[in-house]
mmCIF file of C-alpha atoms and ligand atoms in Angstrom:
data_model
loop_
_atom_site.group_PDB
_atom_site.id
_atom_site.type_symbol
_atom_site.label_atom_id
_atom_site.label_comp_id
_atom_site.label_asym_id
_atom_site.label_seq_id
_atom_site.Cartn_x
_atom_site.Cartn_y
_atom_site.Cartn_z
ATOM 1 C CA UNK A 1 21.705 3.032 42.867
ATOM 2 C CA UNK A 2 23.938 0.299 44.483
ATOM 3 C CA UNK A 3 26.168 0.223 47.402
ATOM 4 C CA UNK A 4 29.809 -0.950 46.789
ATOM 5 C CA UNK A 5 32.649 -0.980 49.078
ATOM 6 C CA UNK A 6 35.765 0.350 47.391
ATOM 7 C CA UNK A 7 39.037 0.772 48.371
ATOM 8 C CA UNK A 8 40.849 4.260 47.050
ATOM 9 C CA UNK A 9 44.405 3.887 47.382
ATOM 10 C CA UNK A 10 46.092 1.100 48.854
ATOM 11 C CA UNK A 11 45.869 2.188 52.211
ATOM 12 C CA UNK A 12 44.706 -0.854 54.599
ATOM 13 C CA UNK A 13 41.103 -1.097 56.003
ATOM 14 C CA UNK A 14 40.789 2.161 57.095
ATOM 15 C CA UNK A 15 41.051 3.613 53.840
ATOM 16 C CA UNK A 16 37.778 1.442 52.751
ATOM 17 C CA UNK A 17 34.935 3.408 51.352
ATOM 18 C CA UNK A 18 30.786 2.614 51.006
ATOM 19 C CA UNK A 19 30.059 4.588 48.121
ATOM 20 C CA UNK A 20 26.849 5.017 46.217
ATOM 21 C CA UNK A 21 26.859 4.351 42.130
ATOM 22 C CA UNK A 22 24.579 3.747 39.726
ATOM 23 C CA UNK A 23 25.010 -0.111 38.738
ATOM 24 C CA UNK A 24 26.800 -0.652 34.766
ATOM 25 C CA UNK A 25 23.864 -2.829 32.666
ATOM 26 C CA UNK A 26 25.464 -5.895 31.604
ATOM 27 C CA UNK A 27 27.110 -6.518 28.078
ATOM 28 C CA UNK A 28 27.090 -9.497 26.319
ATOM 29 C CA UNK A 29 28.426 -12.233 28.739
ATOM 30 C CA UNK A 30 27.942 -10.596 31.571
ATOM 31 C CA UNK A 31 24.737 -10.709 34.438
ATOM 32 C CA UNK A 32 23.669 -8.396 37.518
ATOM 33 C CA UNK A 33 23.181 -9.559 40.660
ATOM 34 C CA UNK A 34 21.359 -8.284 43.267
ATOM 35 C CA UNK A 35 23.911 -9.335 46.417
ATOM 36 C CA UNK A 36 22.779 -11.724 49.341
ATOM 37 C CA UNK A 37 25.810 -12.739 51.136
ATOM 38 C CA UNK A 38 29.216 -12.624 50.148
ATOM 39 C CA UNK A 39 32.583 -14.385 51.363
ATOM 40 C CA UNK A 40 35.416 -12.846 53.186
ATOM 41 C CA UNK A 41 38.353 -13.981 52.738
ATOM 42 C CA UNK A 42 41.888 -13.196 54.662
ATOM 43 C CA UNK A 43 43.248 -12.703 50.973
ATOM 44 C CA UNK A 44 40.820 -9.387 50.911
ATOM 45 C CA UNK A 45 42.342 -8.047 53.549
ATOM 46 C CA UNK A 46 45.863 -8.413 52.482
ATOM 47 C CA UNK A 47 45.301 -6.854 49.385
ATOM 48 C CA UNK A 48 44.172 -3.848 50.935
ATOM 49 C CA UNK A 49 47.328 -2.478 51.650
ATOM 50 C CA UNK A 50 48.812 -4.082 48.071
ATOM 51 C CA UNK A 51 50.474 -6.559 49.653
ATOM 52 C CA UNK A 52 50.859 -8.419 46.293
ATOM 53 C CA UNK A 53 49.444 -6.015 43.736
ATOM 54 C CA UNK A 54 49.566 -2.288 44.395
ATOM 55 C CA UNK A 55 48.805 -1.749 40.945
ATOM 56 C CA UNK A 56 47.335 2.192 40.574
ATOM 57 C CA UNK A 57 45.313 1.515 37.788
ATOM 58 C CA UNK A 58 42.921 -0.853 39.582
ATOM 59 C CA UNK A 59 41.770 2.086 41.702
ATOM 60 C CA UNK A 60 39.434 2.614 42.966
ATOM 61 C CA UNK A 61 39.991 -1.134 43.589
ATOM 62 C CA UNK A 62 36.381 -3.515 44.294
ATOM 63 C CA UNK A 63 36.905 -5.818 47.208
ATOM 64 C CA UNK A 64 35.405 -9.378 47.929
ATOM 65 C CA UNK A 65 35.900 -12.294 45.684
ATOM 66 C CA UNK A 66 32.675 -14.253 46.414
ATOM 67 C CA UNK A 67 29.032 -13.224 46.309
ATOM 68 C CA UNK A 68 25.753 -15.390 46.170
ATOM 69 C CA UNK A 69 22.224 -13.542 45.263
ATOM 70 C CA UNK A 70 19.517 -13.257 42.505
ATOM 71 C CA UNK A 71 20.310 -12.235 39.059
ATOM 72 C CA UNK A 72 18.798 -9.110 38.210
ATOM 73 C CA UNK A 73 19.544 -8.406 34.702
ATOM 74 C CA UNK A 74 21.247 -10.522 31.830
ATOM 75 C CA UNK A 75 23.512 -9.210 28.654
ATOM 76 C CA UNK A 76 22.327 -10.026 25.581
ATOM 77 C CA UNK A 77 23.005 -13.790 24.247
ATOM 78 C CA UNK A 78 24.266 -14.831 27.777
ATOM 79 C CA UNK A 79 24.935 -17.761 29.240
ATOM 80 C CA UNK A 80 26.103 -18.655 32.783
ATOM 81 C CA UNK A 81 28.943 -21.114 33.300
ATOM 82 C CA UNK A 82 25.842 -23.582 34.003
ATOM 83 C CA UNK A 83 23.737 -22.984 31.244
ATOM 84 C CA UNK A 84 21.130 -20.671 30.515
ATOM 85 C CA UNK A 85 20.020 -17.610 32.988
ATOM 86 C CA UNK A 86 17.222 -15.952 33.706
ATOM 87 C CA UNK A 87 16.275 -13.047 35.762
ATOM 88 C CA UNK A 88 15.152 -13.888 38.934
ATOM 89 C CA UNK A 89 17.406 -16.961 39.173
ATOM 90 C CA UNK A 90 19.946 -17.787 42.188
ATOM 91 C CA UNK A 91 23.319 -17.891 42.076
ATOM 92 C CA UNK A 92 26.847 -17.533 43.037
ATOM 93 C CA UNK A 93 29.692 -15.693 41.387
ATOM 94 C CA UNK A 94 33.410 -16.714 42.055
ATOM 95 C CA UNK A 95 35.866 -15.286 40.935
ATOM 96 C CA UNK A 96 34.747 -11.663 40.783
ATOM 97 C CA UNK A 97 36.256 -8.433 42.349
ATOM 98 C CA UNK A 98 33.569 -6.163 44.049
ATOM 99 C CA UNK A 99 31.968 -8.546 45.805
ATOM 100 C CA UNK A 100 31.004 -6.646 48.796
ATOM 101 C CA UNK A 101 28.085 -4.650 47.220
ATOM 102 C CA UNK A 102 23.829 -4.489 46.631
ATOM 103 C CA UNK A 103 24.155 -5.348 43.415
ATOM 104 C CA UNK A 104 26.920 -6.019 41.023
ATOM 105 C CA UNK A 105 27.448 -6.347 37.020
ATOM 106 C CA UNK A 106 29.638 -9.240 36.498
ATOM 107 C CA UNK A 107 31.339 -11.944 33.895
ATOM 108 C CA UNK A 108 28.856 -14.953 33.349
ATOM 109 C CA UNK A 109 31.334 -17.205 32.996
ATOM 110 C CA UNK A 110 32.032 -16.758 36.770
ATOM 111 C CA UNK A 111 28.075 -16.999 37.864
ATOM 112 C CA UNK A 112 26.833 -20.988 38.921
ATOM 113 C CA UNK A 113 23.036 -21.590 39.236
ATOM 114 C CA UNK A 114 22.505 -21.877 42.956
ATOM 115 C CA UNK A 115 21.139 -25.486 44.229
ATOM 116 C CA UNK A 116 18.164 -24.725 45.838
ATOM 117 C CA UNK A 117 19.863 -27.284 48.976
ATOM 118 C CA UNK A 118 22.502 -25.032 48.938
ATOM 119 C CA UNK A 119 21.628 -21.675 51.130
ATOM 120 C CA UNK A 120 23.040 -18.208 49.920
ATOM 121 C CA UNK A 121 25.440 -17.826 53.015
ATOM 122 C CA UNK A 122 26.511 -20.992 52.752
ATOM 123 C CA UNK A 123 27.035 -20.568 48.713
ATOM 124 C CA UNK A 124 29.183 -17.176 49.427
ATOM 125 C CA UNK A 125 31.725 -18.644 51.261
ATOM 126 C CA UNK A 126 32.457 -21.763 49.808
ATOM 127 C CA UNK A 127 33.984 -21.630 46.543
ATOM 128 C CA UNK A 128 37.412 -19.741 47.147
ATOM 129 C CA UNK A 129 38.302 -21.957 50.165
ATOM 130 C CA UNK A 130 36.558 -25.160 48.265
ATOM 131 C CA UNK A 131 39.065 -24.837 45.558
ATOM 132 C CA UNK A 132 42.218 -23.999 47.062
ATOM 133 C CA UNK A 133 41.259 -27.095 49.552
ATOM 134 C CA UNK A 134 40.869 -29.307 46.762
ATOM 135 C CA UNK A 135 43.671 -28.197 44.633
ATOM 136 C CA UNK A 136 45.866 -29.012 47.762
ATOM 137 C CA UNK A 137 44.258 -32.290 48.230
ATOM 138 C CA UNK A 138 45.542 -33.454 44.382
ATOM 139 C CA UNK A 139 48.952 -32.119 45.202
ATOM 140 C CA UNK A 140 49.377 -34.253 48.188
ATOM 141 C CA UNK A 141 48.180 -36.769 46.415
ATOM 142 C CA UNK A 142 47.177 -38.158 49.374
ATOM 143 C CA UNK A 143 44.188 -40.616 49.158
ATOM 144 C CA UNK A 144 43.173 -44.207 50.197
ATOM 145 C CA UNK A 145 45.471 -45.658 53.576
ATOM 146 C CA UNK A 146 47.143 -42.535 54.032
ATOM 147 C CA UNK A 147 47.710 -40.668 56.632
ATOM 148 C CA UNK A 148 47.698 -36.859 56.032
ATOM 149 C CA UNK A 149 48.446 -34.311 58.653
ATOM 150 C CA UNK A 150 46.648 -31.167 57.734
ATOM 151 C CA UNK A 151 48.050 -27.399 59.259
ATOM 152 C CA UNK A 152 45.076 -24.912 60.483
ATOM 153 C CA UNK A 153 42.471 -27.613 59.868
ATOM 154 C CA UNK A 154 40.146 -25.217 62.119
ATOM 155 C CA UNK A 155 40.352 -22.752 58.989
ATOM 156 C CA UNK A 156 38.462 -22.423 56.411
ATOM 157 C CA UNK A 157 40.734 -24.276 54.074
ATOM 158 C CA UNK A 158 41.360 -26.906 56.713
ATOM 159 C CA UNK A 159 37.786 -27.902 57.638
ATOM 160 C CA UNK A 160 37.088 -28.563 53.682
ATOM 161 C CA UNK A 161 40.925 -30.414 53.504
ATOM 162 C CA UNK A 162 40.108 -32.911 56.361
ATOM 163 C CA UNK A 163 36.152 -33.397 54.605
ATOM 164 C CA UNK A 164 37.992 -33.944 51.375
ATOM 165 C CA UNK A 165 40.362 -35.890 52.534
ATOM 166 C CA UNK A 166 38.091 -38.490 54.054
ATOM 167 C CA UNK A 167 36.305 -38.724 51.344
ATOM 168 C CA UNK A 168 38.969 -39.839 49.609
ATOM 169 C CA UNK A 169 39.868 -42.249 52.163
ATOM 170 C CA UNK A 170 42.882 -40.798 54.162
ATOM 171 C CA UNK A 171 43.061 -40.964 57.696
ATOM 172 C CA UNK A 172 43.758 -36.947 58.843
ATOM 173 C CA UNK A 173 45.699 -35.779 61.841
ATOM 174 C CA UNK A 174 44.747 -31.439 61.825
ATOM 175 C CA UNK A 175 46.506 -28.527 63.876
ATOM 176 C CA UNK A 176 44.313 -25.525 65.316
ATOM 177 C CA UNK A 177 45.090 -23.288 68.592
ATOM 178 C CA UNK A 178 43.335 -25.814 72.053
ATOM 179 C CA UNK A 179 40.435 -23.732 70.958
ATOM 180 C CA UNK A 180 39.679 -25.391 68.025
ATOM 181 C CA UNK A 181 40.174 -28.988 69.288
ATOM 182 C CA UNK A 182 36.614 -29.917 69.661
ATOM 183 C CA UNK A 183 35.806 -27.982 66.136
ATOM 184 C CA UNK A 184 38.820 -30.302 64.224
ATOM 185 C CA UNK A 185 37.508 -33.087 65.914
ATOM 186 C CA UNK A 186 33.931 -32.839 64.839
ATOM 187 C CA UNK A 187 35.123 -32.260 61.315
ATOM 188 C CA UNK A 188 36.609 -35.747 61.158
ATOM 189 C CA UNK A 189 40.361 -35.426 61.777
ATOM 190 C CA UNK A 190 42.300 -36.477 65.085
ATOM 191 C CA UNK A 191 42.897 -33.148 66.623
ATOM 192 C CA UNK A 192 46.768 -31.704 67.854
ATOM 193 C CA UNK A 193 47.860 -28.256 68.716
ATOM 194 C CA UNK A 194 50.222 -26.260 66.501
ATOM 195 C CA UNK A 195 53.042 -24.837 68.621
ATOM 196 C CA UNK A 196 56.524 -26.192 69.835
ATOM 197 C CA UNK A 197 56.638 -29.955 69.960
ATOM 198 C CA UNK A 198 54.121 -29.986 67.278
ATOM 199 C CA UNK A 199 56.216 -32.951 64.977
ATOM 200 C CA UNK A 200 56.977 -35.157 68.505
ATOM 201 C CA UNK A 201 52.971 -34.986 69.064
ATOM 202 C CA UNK A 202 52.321 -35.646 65.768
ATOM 203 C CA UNK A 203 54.677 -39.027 65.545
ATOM 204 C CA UNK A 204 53.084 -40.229 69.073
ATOM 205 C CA UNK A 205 49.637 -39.808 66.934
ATOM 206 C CA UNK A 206 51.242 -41.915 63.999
ATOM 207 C CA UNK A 207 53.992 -43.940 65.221
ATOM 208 C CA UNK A 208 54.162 -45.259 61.529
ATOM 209 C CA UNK A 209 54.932 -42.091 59.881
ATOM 210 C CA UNK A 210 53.125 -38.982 58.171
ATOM 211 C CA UNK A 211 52.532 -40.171 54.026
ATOM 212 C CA UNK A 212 51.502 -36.547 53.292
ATOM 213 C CA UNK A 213 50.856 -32.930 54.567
ATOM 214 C CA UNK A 214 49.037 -30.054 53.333
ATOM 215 C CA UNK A 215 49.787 -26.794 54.663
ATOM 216 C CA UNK A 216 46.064 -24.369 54.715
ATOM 217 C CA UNK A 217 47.749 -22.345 57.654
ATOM 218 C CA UNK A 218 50.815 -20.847 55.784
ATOM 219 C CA UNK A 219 53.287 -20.949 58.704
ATOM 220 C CA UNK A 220 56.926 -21.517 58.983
ATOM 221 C CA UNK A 221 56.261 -24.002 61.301
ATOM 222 C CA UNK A 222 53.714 -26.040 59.157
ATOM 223 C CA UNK A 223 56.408 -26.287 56.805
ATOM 224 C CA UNK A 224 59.252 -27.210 58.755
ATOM 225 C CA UNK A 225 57.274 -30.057 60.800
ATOM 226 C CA UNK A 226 55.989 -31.193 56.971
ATOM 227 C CA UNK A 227 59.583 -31.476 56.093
ATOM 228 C CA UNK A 228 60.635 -33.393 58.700
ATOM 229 C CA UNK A 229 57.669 -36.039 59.127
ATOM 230 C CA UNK A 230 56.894 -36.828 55.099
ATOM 231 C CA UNK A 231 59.655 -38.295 53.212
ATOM 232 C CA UNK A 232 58.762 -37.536 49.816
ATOM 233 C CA UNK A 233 58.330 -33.363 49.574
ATOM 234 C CA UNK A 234 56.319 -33.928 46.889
ATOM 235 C CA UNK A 235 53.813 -34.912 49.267
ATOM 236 C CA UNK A 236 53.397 -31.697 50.836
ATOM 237 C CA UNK A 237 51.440 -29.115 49.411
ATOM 238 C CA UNK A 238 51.410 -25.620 50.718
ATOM 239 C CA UNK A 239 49.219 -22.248 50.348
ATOM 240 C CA UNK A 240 51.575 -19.967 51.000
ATOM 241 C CA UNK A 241 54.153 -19.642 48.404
ATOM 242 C CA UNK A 242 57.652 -19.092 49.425
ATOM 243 C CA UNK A 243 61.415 -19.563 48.651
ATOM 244 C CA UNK A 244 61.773 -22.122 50.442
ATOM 245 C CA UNK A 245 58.813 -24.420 49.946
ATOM 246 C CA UNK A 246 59.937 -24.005 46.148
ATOM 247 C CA UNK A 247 63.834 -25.219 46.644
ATOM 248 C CA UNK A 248 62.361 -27.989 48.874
ATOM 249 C CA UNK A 249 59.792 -29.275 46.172
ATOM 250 C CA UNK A 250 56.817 -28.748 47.803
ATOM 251 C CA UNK A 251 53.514 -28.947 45.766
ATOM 252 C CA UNK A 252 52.347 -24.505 45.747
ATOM 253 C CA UNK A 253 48.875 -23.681 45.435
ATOM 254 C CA UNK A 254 48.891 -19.889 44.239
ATOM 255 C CA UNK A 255 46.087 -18.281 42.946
ATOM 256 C CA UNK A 256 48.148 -16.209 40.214
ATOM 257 C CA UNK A 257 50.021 -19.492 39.100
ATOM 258 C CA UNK A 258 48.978 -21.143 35.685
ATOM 259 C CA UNK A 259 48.610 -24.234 37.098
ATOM 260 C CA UNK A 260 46.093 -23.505 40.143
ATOM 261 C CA UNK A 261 43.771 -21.413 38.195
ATOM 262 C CA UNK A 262 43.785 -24.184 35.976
ATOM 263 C CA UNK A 263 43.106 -26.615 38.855
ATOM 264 C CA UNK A 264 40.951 -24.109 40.409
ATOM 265 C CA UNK A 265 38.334 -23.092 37.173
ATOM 266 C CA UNK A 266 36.317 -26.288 36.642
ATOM 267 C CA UNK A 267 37.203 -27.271 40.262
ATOM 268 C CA UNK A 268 34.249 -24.833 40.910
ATOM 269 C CA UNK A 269 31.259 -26.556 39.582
ATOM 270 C CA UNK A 270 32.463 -29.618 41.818
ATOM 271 C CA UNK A 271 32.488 -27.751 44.840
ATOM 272 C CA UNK A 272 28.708 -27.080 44.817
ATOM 273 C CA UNK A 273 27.886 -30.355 43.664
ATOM 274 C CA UNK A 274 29.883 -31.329 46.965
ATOM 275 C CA UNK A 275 28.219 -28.658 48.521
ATOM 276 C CA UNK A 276 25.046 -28.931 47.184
ATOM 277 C CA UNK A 277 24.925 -32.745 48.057
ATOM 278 C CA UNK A 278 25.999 -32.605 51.649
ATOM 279 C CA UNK A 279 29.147 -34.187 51.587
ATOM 280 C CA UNK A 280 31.031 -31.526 52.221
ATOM 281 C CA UNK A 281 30.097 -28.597 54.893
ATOM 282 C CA UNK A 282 32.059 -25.194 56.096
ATOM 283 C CA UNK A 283 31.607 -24.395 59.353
ATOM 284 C CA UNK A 284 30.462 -20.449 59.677
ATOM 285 C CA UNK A 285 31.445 -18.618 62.545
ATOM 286 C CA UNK A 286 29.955 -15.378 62.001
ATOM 287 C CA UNK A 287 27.678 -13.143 59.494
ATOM 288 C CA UNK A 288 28.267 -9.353 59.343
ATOM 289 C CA UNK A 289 26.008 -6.387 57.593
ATOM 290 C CA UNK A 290 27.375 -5.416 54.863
ATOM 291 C CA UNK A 291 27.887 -2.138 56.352
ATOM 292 C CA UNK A 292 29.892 -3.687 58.724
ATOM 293 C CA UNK A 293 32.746 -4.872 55.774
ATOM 294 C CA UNK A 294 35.599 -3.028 57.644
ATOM 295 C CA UNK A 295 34.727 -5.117 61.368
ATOM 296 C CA UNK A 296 34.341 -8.327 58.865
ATOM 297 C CA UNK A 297 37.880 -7.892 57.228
ATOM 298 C CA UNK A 298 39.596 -6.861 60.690
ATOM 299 C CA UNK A 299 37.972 -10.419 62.319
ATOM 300 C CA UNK A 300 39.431 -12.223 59.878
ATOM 301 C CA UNK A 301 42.897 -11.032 59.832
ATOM 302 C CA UNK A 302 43.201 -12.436 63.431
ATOM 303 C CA UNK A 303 43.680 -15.511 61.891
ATOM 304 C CA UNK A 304 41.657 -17.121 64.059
ATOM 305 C CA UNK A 305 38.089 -16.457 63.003
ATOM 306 C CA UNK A 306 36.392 -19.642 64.236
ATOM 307 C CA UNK A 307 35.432 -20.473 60.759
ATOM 308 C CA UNK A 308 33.846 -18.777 57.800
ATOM 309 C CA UNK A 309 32.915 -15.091 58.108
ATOM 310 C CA UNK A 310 30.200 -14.205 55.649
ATOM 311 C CA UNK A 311 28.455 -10.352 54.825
ATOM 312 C CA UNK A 312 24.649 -10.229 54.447
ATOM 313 C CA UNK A 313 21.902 -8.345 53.280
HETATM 314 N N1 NAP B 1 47.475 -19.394 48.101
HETATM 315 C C1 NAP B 1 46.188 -19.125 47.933
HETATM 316 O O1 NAP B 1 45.683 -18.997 46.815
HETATM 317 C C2 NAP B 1 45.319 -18.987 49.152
HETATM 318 C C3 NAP B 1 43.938 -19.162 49.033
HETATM 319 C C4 NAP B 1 43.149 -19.099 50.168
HETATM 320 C C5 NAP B 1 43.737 -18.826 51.393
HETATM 321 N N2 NAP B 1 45.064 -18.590 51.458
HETATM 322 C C6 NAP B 1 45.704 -18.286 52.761
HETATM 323 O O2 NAP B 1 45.583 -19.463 53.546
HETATM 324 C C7 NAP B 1 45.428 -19.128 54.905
HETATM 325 C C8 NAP B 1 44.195 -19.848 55.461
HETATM 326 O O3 NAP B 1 43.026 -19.358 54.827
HETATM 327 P P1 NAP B 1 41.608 -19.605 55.519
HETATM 328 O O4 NAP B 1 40.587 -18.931 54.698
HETATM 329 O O5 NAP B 1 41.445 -21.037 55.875
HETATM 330 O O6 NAP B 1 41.836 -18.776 56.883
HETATM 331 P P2 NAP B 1 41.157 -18.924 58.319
HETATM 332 O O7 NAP B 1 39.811 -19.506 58.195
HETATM 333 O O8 NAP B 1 41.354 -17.623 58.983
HETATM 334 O O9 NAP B 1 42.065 -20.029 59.068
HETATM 335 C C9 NAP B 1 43.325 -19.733 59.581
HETATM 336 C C10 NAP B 1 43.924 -21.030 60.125
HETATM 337 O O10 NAP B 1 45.270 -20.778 60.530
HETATM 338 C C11 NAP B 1 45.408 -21.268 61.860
HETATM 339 N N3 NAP B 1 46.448 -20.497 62.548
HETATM 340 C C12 NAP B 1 46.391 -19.213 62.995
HETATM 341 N N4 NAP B 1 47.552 -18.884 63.573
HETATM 342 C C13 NAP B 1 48.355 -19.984 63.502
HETATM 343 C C14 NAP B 1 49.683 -20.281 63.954
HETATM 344 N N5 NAP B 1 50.426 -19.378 64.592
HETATM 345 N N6 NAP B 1 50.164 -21.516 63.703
HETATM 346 C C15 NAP B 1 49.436 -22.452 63.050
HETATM 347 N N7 NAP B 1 48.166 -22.237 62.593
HETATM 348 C C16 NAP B 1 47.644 -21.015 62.843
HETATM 349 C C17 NAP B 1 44.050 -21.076 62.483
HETATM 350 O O11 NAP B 1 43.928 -21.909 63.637
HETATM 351 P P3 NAP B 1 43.099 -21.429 64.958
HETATM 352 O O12 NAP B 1 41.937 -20.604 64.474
HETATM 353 O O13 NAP B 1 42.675 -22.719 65.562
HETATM 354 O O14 NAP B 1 44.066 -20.637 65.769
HETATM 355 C C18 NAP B 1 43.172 -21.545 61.339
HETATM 356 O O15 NAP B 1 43.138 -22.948 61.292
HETATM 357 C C19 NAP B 1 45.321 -17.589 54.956
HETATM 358 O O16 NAP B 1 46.596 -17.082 55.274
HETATM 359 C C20 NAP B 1 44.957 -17.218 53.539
HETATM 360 O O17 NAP B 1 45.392 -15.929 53.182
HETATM 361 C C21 NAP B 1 45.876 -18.693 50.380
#
């Protein structure tokens, strides 16, 4: 029997659910997985009460994205998306819906072998914020001698923006709450606070100007300092599609939109090379039991978890 969380009707956490079921054998191109860790993300949450998607016939809906563990069963003639599989091997699975489980039957094109560098925790919650960081990086196009002011680099998105960034050679100026000065600092990037005044402390940081800015907090403000410091609006990428960052011409990075899953697909298999390498790191603030799912999701939606939050078994 495995444990799954599921959510019945699109009620918010409290509606959550650890149920008991047996586990589905895989079918051709598909694994089990016997779960380790798995991400959580703020987009869990805000499905929960079908913020975006309230459709009925995903009920009773799986929730978590991101899970990293051992595979304990493959479908017949199956591959994973990095070659062949065998039981017993690690991995991580992105993206997947019923994350937050024992064990899980899933597609093998979404299961990675696991680096042995690369710990499981680690693994879980890198590979939803790893892409949407990166995707955001290529729309700001922002690269060698520029400078690129990053919103909520103390999130999850943020920390692996300003680490991508440099790596690419920009110089990074992040926002997080006086909290998370220390945290944006150690991460690379010259550290402000977000808050009124936020563009007049930004141009006393780069009296030359702003080249580009990528948006991994999703606030009004991000975008309306953005707008005013860069120039060009199609150096400014945003996560958090809107109206207005559309009409503007701001680069979106959407997870439904064509063009990011695109992006996002083979953007994977970098992310744990990255990862796997050491040249890219995110920070985790805090593991949970997987019993604990509901106290996981609700620290997250603060919006200020302190980094990544991760469930474990
Ligand atoms: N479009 C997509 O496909 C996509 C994908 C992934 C994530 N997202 C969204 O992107 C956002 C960030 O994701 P994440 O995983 O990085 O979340 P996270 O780790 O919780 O980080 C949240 C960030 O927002 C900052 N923040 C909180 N309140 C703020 C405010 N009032 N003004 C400015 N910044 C503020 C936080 O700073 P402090 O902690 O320092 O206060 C932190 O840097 C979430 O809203 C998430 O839902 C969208």
């Amino acid at each position: 029997m495995a444990q799954r969380w599921i959510l019945p009707a699109y009620d918010g956490v409290d509606a959550l659910e650890l149920v008991e079921a047996d586990l589905r054998a895989p079918g051709a191109g598909e694994v089990s997985i016997r779960v380790t860790a798995a991400g959580v993300n703020p987009s869990d949450h805000k499905g929960l009460s079908g913020g975006w998607n309230a459709d009925p016939s995903l009920l009773p809906l799986g929730i978590g994205q991101e899970a990293a563990g051992v595979v304990t069963a493959v479908g017949p003639d199956t591959r994973i998306a990095t070659g062949p599989v065998a039981v017993g091997d690690r991995v991580v699975a992105f993206k997947i819906s019923g994350g937050f489980a024992s064990e899980i039957t899933v597609v093998a094109d979404d299961v990675f072998a696991l680096p042995e560098q690369l710990d499981d925790i680690a693994a879980a919650g890198i590979l939803h914020v790893g892409v949407v960081a990166a995707e955001l990086l290529h729309l700001s196009g922002a690269g060698a001698g520029d400078t690129l002011l990053v919103h909520g680099g103390s999130g999850s998105v943020g920390a692996l923006v300003i680490q991508l960034a440099e790596r690419a050679g920009a110089r990074t100026i992040a926002t997080g709450s006086a909290e998370s000065q220390d945290r944006i600092r150690r991460l690379g990037a010259e550290p402000t606070v977000y808050g009124e005044g936020l563009a007049d402390r930004v141009r006393a940081l780069a009296p030359r100007g702003v080249d580009a800015a990528i948006d991994a907090a999703g606030t009004a403000e991000a975008l309306d300092v953005s707008l005013e410091l860069v120039s060009d609006a199609s150096r400014i990428a945003t996560l958090a599609p809107g109206p207005r960052a559309r009409e503007a011409g701001v680069g979106i990075s959407a997870g439904a939109a064509p063009a990011s899953i695109a992006f996002r697909e083979p953007a994977r298999a970098v992310i744990l090379e990255l990862a796997a390498s050491g040249a890219i790191a995110l920070p985790i603030a805090r593991t949970f039991a997987l019993e604990d799912a509901p106290e996981a999701l609700r620290h997250v939606a603060t919006g200020h978890p302190g980094g990544k939050v991760v469930l474990v078994r």
